Coordinates of C-alpha atoms in Angstrom, one line a residue:
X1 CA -59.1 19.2 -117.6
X2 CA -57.9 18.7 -113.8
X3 CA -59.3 19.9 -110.3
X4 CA -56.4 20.1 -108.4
X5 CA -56.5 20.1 -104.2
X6 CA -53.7 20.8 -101.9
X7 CA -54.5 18.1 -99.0
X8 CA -53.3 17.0 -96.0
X9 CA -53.8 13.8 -93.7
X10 CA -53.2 14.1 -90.5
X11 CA -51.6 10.8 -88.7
X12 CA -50.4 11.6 -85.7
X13 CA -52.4 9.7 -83.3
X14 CA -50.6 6.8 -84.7
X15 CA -47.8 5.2 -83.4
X16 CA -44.6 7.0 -84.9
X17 CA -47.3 8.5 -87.3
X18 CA -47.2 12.5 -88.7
X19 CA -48.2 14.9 -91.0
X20 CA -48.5 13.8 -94.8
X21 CA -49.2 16.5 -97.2
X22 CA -50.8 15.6 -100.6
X23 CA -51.8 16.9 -104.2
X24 CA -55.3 15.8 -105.1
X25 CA -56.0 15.6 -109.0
X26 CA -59.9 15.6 -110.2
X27 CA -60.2 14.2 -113.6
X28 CA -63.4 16.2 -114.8
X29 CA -63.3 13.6 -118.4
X30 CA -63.6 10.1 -116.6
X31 CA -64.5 11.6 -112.7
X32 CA -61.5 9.3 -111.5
X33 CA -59.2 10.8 -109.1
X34 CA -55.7 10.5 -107.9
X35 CA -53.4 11.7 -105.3
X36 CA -49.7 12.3 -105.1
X37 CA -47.8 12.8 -101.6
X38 CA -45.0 16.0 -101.6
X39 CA -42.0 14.7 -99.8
X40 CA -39.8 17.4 -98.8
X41 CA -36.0 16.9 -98.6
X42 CA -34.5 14.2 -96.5
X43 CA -37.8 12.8 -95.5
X44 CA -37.0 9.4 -95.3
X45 CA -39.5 8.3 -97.5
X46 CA -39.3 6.8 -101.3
X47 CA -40.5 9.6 -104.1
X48 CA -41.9 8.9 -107.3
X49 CA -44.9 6.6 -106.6
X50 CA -48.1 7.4 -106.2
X51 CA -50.3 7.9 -103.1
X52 CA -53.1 6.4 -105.2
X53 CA -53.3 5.9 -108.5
X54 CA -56.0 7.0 -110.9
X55 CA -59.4 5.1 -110.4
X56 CA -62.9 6.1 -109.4
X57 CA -63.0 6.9 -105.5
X58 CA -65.8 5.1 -103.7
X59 CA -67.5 6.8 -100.9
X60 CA -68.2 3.2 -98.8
X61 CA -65.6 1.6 -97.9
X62 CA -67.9 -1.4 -97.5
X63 CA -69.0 -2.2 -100.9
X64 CA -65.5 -3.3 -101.9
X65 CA -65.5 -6.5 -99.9
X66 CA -68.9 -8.5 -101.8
X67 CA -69.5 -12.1 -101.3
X68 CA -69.7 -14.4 -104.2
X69 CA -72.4 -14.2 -106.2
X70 CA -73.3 -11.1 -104.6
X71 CA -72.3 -8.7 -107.8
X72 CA -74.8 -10.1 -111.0
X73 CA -76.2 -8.4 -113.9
X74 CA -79.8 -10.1 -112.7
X75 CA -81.5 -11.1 -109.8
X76 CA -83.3 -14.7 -109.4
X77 CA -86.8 -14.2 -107.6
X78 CA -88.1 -17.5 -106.3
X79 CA -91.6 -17.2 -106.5
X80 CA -93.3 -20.4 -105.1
X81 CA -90.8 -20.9 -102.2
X82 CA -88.8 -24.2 -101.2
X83 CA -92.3 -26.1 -100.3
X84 CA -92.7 -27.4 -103.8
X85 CA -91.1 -27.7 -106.7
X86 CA -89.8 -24.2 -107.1
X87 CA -90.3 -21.9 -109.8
X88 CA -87.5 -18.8 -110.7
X89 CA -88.2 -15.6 -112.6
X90 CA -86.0 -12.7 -113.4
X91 CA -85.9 -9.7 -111.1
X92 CA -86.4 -6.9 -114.1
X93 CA -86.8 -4.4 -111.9
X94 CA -83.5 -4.8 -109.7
X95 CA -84.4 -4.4 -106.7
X96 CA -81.9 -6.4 -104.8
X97 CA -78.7 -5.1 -107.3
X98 CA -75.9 -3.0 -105.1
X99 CA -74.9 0.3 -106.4
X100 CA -71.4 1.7 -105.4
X101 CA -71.1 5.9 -104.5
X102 CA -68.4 8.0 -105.7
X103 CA -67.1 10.8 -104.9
X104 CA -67.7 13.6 -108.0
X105 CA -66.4 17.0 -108.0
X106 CA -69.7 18.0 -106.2
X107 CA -68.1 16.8 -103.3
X108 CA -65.1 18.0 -102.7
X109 CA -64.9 21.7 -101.4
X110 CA -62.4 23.6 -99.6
X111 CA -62.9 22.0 -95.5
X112 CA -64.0 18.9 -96.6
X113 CA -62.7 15.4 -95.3
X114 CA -62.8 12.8 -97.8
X115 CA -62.2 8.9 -96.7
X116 CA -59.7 7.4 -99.2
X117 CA -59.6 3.8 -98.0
X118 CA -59.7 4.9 -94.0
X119 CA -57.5 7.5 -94.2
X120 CA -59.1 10.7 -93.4
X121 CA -58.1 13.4 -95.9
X122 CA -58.6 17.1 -95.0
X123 CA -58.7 19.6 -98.1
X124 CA -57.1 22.7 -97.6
X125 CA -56.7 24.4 -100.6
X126 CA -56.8 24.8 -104.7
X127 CA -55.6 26.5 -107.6
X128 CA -57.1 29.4 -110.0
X129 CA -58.3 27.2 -112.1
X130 CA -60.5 25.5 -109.4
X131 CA -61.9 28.4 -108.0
X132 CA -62.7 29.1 -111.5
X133 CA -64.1 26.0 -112.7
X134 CA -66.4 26.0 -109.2
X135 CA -67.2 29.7 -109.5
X136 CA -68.4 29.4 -112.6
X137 CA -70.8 25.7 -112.4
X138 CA -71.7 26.1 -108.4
X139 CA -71.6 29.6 -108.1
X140 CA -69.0 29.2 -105.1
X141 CA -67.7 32.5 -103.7
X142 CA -65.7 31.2 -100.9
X143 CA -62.2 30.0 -101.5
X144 CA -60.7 30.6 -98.0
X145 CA -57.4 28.2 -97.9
X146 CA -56.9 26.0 -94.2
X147 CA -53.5 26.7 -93.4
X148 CA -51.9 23.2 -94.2
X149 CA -48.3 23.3 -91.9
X150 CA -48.1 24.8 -88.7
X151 CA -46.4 28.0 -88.2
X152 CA -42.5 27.6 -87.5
X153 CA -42.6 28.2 -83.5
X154 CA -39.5 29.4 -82.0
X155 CA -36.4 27.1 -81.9
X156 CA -35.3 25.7 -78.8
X157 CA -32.4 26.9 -77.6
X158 CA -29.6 24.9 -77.1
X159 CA -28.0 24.3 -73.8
X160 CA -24.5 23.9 -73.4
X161 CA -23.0 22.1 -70.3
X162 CA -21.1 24.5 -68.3
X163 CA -17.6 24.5 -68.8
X164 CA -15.5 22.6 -65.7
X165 CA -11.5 23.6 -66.7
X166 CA -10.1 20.3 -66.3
X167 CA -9.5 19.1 -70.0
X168 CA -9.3 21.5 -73.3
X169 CA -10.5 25.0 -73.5
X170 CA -13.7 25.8 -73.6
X171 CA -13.8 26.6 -77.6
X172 CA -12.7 22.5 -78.1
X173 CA -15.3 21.2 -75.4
X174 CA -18.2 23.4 -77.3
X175 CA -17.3 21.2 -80.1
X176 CA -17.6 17.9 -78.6
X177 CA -21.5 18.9 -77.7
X178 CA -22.2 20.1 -81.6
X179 CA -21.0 17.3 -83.2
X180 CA -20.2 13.7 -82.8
X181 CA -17.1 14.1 -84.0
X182 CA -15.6 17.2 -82.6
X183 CA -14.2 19.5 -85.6
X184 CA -11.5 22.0 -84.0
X185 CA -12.8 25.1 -83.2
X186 CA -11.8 28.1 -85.9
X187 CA -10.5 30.6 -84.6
X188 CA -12.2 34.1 -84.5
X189 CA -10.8 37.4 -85.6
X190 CA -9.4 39.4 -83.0
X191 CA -11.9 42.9 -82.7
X192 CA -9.1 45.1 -82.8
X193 CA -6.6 44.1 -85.7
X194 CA -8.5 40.7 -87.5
X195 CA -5.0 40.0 -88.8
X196 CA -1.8 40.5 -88.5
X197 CA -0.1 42.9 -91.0
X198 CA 3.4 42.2 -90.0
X199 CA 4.5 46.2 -90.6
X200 CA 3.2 46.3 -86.8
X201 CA 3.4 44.2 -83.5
X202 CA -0.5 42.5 -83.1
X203 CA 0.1 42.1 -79.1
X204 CA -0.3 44.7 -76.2
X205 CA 2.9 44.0 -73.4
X206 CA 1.9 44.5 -69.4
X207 CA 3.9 44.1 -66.6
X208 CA 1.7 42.5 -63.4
X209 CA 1.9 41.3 -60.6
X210 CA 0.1 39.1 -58.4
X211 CA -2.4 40.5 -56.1
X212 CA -3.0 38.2 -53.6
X213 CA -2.3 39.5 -50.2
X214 CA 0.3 36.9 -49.5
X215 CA 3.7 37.7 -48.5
X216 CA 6.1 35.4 -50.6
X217 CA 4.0 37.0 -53.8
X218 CA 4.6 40.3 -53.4
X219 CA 8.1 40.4 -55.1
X220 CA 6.7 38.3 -58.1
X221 CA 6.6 39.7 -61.6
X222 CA 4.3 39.3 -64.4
X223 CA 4.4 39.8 -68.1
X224 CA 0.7 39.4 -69.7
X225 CA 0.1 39.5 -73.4
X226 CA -2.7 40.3 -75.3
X227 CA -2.9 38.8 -78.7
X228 CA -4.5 41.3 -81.0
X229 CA -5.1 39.0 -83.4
X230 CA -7.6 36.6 -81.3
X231 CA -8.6 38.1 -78.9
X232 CA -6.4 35.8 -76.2
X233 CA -4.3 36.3 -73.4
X234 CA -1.0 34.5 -71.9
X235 CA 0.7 35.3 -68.7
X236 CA 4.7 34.4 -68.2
X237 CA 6.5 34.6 -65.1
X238 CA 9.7 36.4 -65.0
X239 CA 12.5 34.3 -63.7
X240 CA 14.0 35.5 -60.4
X241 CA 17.3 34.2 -58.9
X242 CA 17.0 32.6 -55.6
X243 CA 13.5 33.3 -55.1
X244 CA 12.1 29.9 -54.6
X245 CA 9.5 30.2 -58.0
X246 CA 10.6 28.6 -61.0
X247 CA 9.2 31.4 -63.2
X248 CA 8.5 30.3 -66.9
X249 CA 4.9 30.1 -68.4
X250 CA 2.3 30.8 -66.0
X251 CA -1.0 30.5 -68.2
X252 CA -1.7 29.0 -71.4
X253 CA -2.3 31.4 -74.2
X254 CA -6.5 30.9 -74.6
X255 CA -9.3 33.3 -73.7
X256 CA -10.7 34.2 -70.8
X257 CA -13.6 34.9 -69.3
X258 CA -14.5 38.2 -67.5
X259 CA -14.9 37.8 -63.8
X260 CA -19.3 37.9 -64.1
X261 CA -18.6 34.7 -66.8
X262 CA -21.0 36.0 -68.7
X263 CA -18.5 37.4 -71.8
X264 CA -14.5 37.1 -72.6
X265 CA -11.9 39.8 -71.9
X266 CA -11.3 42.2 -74.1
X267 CA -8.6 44.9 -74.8
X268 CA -10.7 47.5 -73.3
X269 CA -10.7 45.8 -69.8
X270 CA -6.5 45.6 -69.5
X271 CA -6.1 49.3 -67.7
X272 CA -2.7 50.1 -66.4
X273 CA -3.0 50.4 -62.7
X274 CA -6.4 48.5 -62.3
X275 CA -7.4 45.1 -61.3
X276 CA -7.6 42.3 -63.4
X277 CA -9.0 38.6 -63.1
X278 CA -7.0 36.6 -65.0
X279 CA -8.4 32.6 -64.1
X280 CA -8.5 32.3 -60.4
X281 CA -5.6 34.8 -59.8
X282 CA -5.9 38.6 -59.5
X283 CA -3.3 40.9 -61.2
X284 CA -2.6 44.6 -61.1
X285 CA -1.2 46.1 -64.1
X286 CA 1.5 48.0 -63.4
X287 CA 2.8 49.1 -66.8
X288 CA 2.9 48.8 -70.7
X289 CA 5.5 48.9 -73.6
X290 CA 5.7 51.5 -76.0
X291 CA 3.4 49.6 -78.5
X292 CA 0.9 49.3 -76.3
X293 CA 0.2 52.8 -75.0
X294 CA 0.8 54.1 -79.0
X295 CA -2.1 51.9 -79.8
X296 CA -4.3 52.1 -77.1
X297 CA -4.1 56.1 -77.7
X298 CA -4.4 55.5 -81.7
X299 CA -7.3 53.2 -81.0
X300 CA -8.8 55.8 -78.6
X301 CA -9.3 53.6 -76.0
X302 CA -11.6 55.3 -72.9
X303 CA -8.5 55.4 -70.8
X304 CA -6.7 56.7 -73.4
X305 CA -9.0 59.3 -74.9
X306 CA -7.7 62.9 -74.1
X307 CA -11.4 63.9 -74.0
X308 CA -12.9 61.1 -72.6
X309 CA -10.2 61.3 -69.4
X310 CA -10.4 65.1 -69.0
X311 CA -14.3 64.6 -69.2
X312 CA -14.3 62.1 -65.8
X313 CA -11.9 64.8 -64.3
X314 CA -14.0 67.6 -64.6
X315 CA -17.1 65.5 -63.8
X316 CA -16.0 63.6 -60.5
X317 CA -13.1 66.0 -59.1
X318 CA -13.8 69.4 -61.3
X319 CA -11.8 71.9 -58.0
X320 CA -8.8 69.1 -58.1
X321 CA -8.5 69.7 -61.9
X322 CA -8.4 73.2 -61.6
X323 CA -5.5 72.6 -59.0
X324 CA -3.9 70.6 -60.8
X325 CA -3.9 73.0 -63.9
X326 CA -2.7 76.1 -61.7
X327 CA 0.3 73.7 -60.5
X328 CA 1.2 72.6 -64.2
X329 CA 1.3 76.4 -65.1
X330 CA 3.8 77.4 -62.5
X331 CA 6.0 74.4 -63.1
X332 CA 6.3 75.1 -66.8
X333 CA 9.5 76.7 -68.5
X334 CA 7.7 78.6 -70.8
X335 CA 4.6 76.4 -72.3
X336 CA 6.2 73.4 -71.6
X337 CA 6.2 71.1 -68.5
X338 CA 8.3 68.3 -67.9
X339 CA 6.3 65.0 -67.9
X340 CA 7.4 63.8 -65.0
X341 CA 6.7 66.9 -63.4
X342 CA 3.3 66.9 -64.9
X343 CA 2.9 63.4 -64.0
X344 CA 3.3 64.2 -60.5
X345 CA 1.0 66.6 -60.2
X346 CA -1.8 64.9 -61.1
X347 CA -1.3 62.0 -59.3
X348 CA -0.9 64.6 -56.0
X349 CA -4.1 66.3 -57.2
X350 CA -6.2 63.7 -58.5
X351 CA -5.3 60.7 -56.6
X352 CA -7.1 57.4 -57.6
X353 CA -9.2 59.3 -60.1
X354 CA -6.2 59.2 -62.4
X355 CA -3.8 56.0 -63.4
X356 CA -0.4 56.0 -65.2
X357 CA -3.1 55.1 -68.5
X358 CA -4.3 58.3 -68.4
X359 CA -1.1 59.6 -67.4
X360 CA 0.6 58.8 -70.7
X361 CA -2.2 59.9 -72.8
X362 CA -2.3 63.0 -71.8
X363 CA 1.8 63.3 -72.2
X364 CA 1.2 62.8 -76.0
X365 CA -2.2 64.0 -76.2
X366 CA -0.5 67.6 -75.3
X367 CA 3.2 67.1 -76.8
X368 CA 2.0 66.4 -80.0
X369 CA 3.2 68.9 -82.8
X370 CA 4.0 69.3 -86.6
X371 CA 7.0 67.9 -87.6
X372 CA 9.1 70.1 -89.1
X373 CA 12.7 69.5 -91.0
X374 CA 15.0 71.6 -88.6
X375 CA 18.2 71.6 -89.4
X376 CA 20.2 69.2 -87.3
X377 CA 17.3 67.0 -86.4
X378 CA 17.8 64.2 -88.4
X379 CA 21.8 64.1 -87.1
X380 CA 20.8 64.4 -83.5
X381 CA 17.8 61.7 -84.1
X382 CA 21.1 59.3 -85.8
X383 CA 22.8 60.1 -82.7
X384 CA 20.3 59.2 -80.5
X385 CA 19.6 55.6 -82.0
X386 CA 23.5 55.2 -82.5
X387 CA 23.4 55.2 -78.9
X388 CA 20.3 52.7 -78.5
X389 CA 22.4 50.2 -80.8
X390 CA 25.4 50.6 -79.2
X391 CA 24.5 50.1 -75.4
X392 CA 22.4 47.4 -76.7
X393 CA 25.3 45.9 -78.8
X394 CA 23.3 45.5 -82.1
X395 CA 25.2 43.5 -84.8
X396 CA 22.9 42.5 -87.3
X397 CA 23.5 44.8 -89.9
X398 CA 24.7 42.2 -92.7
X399 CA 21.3 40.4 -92.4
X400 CA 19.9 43.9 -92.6
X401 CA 21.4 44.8 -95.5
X402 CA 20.6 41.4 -97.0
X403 CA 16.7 42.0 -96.1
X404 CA 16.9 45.9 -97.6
X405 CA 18.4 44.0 -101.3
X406 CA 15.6 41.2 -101.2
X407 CA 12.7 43.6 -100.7
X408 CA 13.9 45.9 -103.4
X409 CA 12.8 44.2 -106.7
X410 CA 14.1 46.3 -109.0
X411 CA 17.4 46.7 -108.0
X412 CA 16.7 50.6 -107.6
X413 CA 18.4 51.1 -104.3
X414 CA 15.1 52.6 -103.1
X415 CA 11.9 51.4 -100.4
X416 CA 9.2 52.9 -99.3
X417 CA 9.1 54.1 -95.6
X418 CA 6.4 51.5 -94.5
X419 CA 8.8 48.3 -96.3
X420 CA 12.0 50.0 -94.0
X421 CA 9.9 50.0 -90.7
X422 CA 8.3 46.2 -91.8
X423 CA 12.0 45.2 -92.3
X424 CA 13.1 46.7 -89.1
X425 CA 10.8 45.1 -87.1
X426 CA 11.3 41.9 -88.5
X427 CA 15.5 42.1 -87.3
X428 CA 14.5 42.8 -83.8
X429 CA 15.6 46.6 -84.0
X430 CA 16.1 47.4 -80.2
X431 CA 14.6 51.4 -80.8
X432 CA 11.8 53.1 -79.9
X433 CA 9.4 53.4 -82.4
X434 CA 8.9 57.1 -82.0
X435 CA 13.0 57.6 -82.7
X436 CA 12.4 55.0 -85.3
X437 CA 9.5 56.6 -87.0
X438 CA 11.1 60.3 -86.2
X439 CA 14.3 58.8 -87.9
X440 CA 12.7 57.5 -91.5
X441 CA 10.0 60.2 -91.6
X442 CA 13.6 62.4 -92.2
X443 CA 15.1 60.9 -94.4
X444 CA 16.0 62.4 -98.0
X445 CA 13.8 61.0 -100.2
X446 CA 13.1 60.7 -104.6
X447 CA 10.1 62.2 -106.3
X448 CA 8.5 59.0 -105.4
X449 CA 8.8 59.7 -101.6
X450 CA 10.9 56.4 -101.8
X451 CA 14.5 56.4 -99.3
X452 CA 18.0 54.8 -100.1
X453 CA 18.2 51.8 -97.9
X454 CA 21.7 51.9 -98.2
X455 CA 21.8 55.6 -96.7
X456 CA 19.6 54.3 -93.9
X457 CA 22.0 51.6 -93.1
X458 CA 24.9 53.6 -93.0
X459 CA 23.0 56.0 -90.5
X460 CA 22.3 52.9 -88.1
X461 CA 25.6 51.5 -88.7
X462 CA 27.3 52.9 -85.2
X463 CA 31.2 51.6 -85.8
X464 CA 31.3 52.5 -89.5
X465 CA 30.1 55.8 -90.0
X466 CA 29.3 57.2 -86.3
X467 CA 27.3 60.3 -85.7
X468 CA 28.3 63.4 -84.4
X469 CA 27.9 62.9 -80.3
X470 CA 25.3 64.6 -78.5
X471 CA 26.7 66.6 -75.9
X472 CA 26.1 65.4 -72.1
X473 CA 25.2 69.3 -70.6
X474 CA 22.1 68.1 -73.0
X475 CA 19.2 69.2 -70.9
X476 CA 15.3 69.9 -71.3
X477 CA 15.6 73.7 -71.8
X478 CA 18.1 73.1 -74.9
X479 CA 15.8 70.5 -76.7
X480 CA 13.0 73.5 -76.2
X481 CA 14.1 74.8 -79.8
X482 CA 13.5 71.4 -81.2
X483 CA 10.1 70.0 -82.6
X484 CA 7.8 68.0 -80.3
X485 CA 8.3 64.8 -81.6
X486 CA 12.1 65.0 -81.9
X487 CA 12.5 66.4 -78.5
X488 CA 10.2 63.9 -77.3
X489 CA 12.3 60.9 -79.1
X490 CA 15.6 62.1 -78.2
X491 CA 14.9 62.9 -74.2
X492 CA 13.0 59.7 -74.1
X493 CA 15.6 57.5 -75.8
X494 CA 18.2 59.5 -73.3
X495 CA 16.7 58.3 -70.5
X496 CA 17.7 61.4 -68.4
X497 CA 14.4 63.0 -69.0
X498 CA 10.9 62.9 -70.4
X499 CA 9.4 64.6 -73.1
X500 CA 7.8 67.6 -72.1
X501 CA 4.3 68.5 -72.4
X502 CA 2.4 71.6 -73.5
X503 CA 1.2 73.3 -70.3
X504 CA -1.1 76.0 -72.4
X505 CA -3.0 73.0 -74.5
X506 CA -3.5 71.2 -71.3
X507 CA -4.9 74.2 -69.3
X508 CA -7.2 75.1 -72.3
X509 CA -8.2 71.7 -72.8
X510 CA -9.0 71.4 -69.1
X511 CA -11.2 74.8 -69.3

């Protein structure tokens, strides 16, 4: 049977010296004793051998180093001394013989420091069957265990230099502090869309420009792109003849810090019609595609959150809402008031409080409406993006064909409506994609809510089979008959007038 002790020897005074914890083993048959160090991983130390091996423990340290002579089974007395001719008897009773102290199990207790060999060894702790055996022969009570590591403090944090722009983003200089050889950074999903589907776009498009109180800046014009994917933004300069900028890329596609530092842009702080720091440079946005405003609103972005806007209205300029509202009424044919109309009358009313963000959210937050199947919708919606094609000379129907025959599988002549929209996007359709959407949510479709592609061809196809013409005394009191959506695709596509929006909804809304 074994005492077993958790240990530890503390040597840390010494020079490079530390903690050493060990496993103390009591051999209650022979009283011998032996210890064994616990390595933990990667502590640069050989495993397997003993600490000390099995052997009695002595208590002196002294008694191991004896002169010659000085360990005999008897002691020689000399009785009559050197004077004369001597005379030696055996020492029976042995009273010059050394006797060597050992450590026994009386000895070791929970607290106790035990010298093995000059290094001073603190136990700490047992198992059951110790506290058991001393329970049960010394009538020990008292097993209260010395904590043997120190409790994990916090860690230190590390600092990173700060970031000076000249070489490298920051992401690729983080990495050069990390590790001695710098891994590229991986890149981090975008918060928004963490990857791009490819049925839709995965960037929002601004137009900017410079804000810089200079002169020769002000007729400069900015593109800036937001990278839904990453979370990054790049800024290209539109090319203008003769004035003496060469236009091209203006900043690198990488993130960017806010102007505090302290976090990066997100999508949130890109506001049509508000500052921007971009860098070193300050940009006002001025406006956004199609995509972008569609999103934003799908995404209910606070500047494009029906409720969210009408909720700073009525809490910073409640009497100009109210204005605003009575105007909206009077302007409106019926329930419906044109949006540019509309548009104008809020910014009259509300000033800065409202910016062309809000603007457009509110246009479809209050033209929205079922879509029904009218007849003559779909041929006026065909009409419409005949148009589009035409004006912008679109000619790349063979490839489009070719893309509708290696998407269908089967051979069945049939996609779904997401495929045709994934495919369209891919060819660089030049249409809206309201009149798109409007277009293929139309179409007849099988039991399996799948459309002929090769009908939906032949209804883009403007030179092969054109549509019947939309007349030109087409005005915003006709399209009042039509659905929401369609009237809202074909005025916008047009370009004569906006979609209108639903004066009643607003002014209840605004209540």
């Amino acid at each position: 049977k074994v005492l077993r002790f958790y240990c530890v020897w503390d040597d840390t005074e010494s020079p490079y010296g530390d903690r050493r914890y060990l496993v103390l083993l009591y051999y209650l048959a022979d009283d011998t004793i032996s210890i064994h160090e616990v390595l933990e991983a990667n502590a640069g130390r050989d495993s397997g051998a003993a600490f000390l091996r099995r052997g009695k423990l002595p208590k002196e340290q002294g008694g191991l180093v004896k002169q010659p002579g000085q360990i005999t089974p008897r002691t020689i007395l000399n009785v009559f001394g050197p004077s004369l001719s001597g005379r030696y008897i055996l020492d029976n009773l042995r009273t010059g013989s050394l006797s060597d102290r050992y450590y026994l199990d009386a000895d070791l207790t929970i607290g106790t420091v035990i010298d093995v060999f000059g290094r001073r060894v603190l136990l700490c702790d047992c198992d059951a069957f110790t506290r058991e055996y001393y329970s049960l022969k010394y009538g020990v009570a008292e097993f209260t265990p010395i904590q043997l590591k120190d409790e994990a403090g916090q860690p230190i944090p590390t600092e990173l230099p700060p970031y000076d722009g000249c070489f490298g983003s920051e992401e690729d200089s983080i990495q050069s502090c990390l590790s001695l050889i710098p891994q590229p950074p991986r890149p981090a999903p975008g918060k928004h869309l963490p990857r791009d589907t490819g049925l839709e776009r995965s960037q929002l498009r601004f137009t900017a420009r410079l804000n810089s109180g200079l002169p020769q800046d002000v007729d400069r014009s900015f593109i800036i792109t937001y990278y839904l994917v990453d979370d990054t933004i790049a800024v290209f300069e539109q090319r203008q003849r003769n004035s003496g900028v060469v236009g091209g890329k203006f900043q690198e596609r990488r993130k960017v810090k806010a102007a505090d530092g302290a976090r990066y842009l997100n999508a949130f702080d890109l506001v049509v019609g508000e500052p921007v720091q971009l860098g070193g440079h300050k940009f006002v946005l001025t406006d956004a595609d199609d995509f972008a405003y569609n999103f934003m609103y799908d995404h209910e972005f606070p500047e494009s959150n029906v409720a969210t806007i009408l909720s700073k209205f009525k809490a910073h300029a409640p009497e100009k809402l109210s204005a605003a509202v009575a105007e909206v009424t009077a302007a409106s044919s019926g329930d419906f008031c044109v949006a540019d109309k509309f548009a104008q009358i809020l910014q009259k009313n509300l000033g800065a409080l409202v910016n062309p963000q809000n603007i457009k959210a509110l246009q479809r937050g209050f033209s929205e409406g079922d879509l029904p199947s009218g007849e003559g919708e779909l041929e006026l919606l065909v009409s419409q993006i005949q148009s589009v094609l035409a004006k912008k000379n679109y000619d790349n129907f063979t490839n489009l064909n070719k893309a509708f025959l290696y998407y269908d599988k089967d051979r069945k002549g049939v996609l779904s409506q997401d495929q045709i929209k994934q495919i369209c996007f891919e060819y660089n359709l030049p249409v809206a994609d309201s009149l798109l959407s409007a277009v293929i949510a139309r179409m007849p479709t099988n039991p399996l809510g799948l459309i002929d592609y090769n009908a939906f061809a032949q209804c883009l196809h403007y030179t092969t089979s054109p549509a019947l013409k939309q007349s030109a005394s087409f005005t915003s009191t006709a399209a009042e008959n039509l659905s929401a959506t369609v009237r809202s695709a074909v005025l916008t596509t047009r370009g004569s007038f906006d979609s209108s929006v639903n004066s009643r909804k607003f002014a209840e809304a605004a209540a």
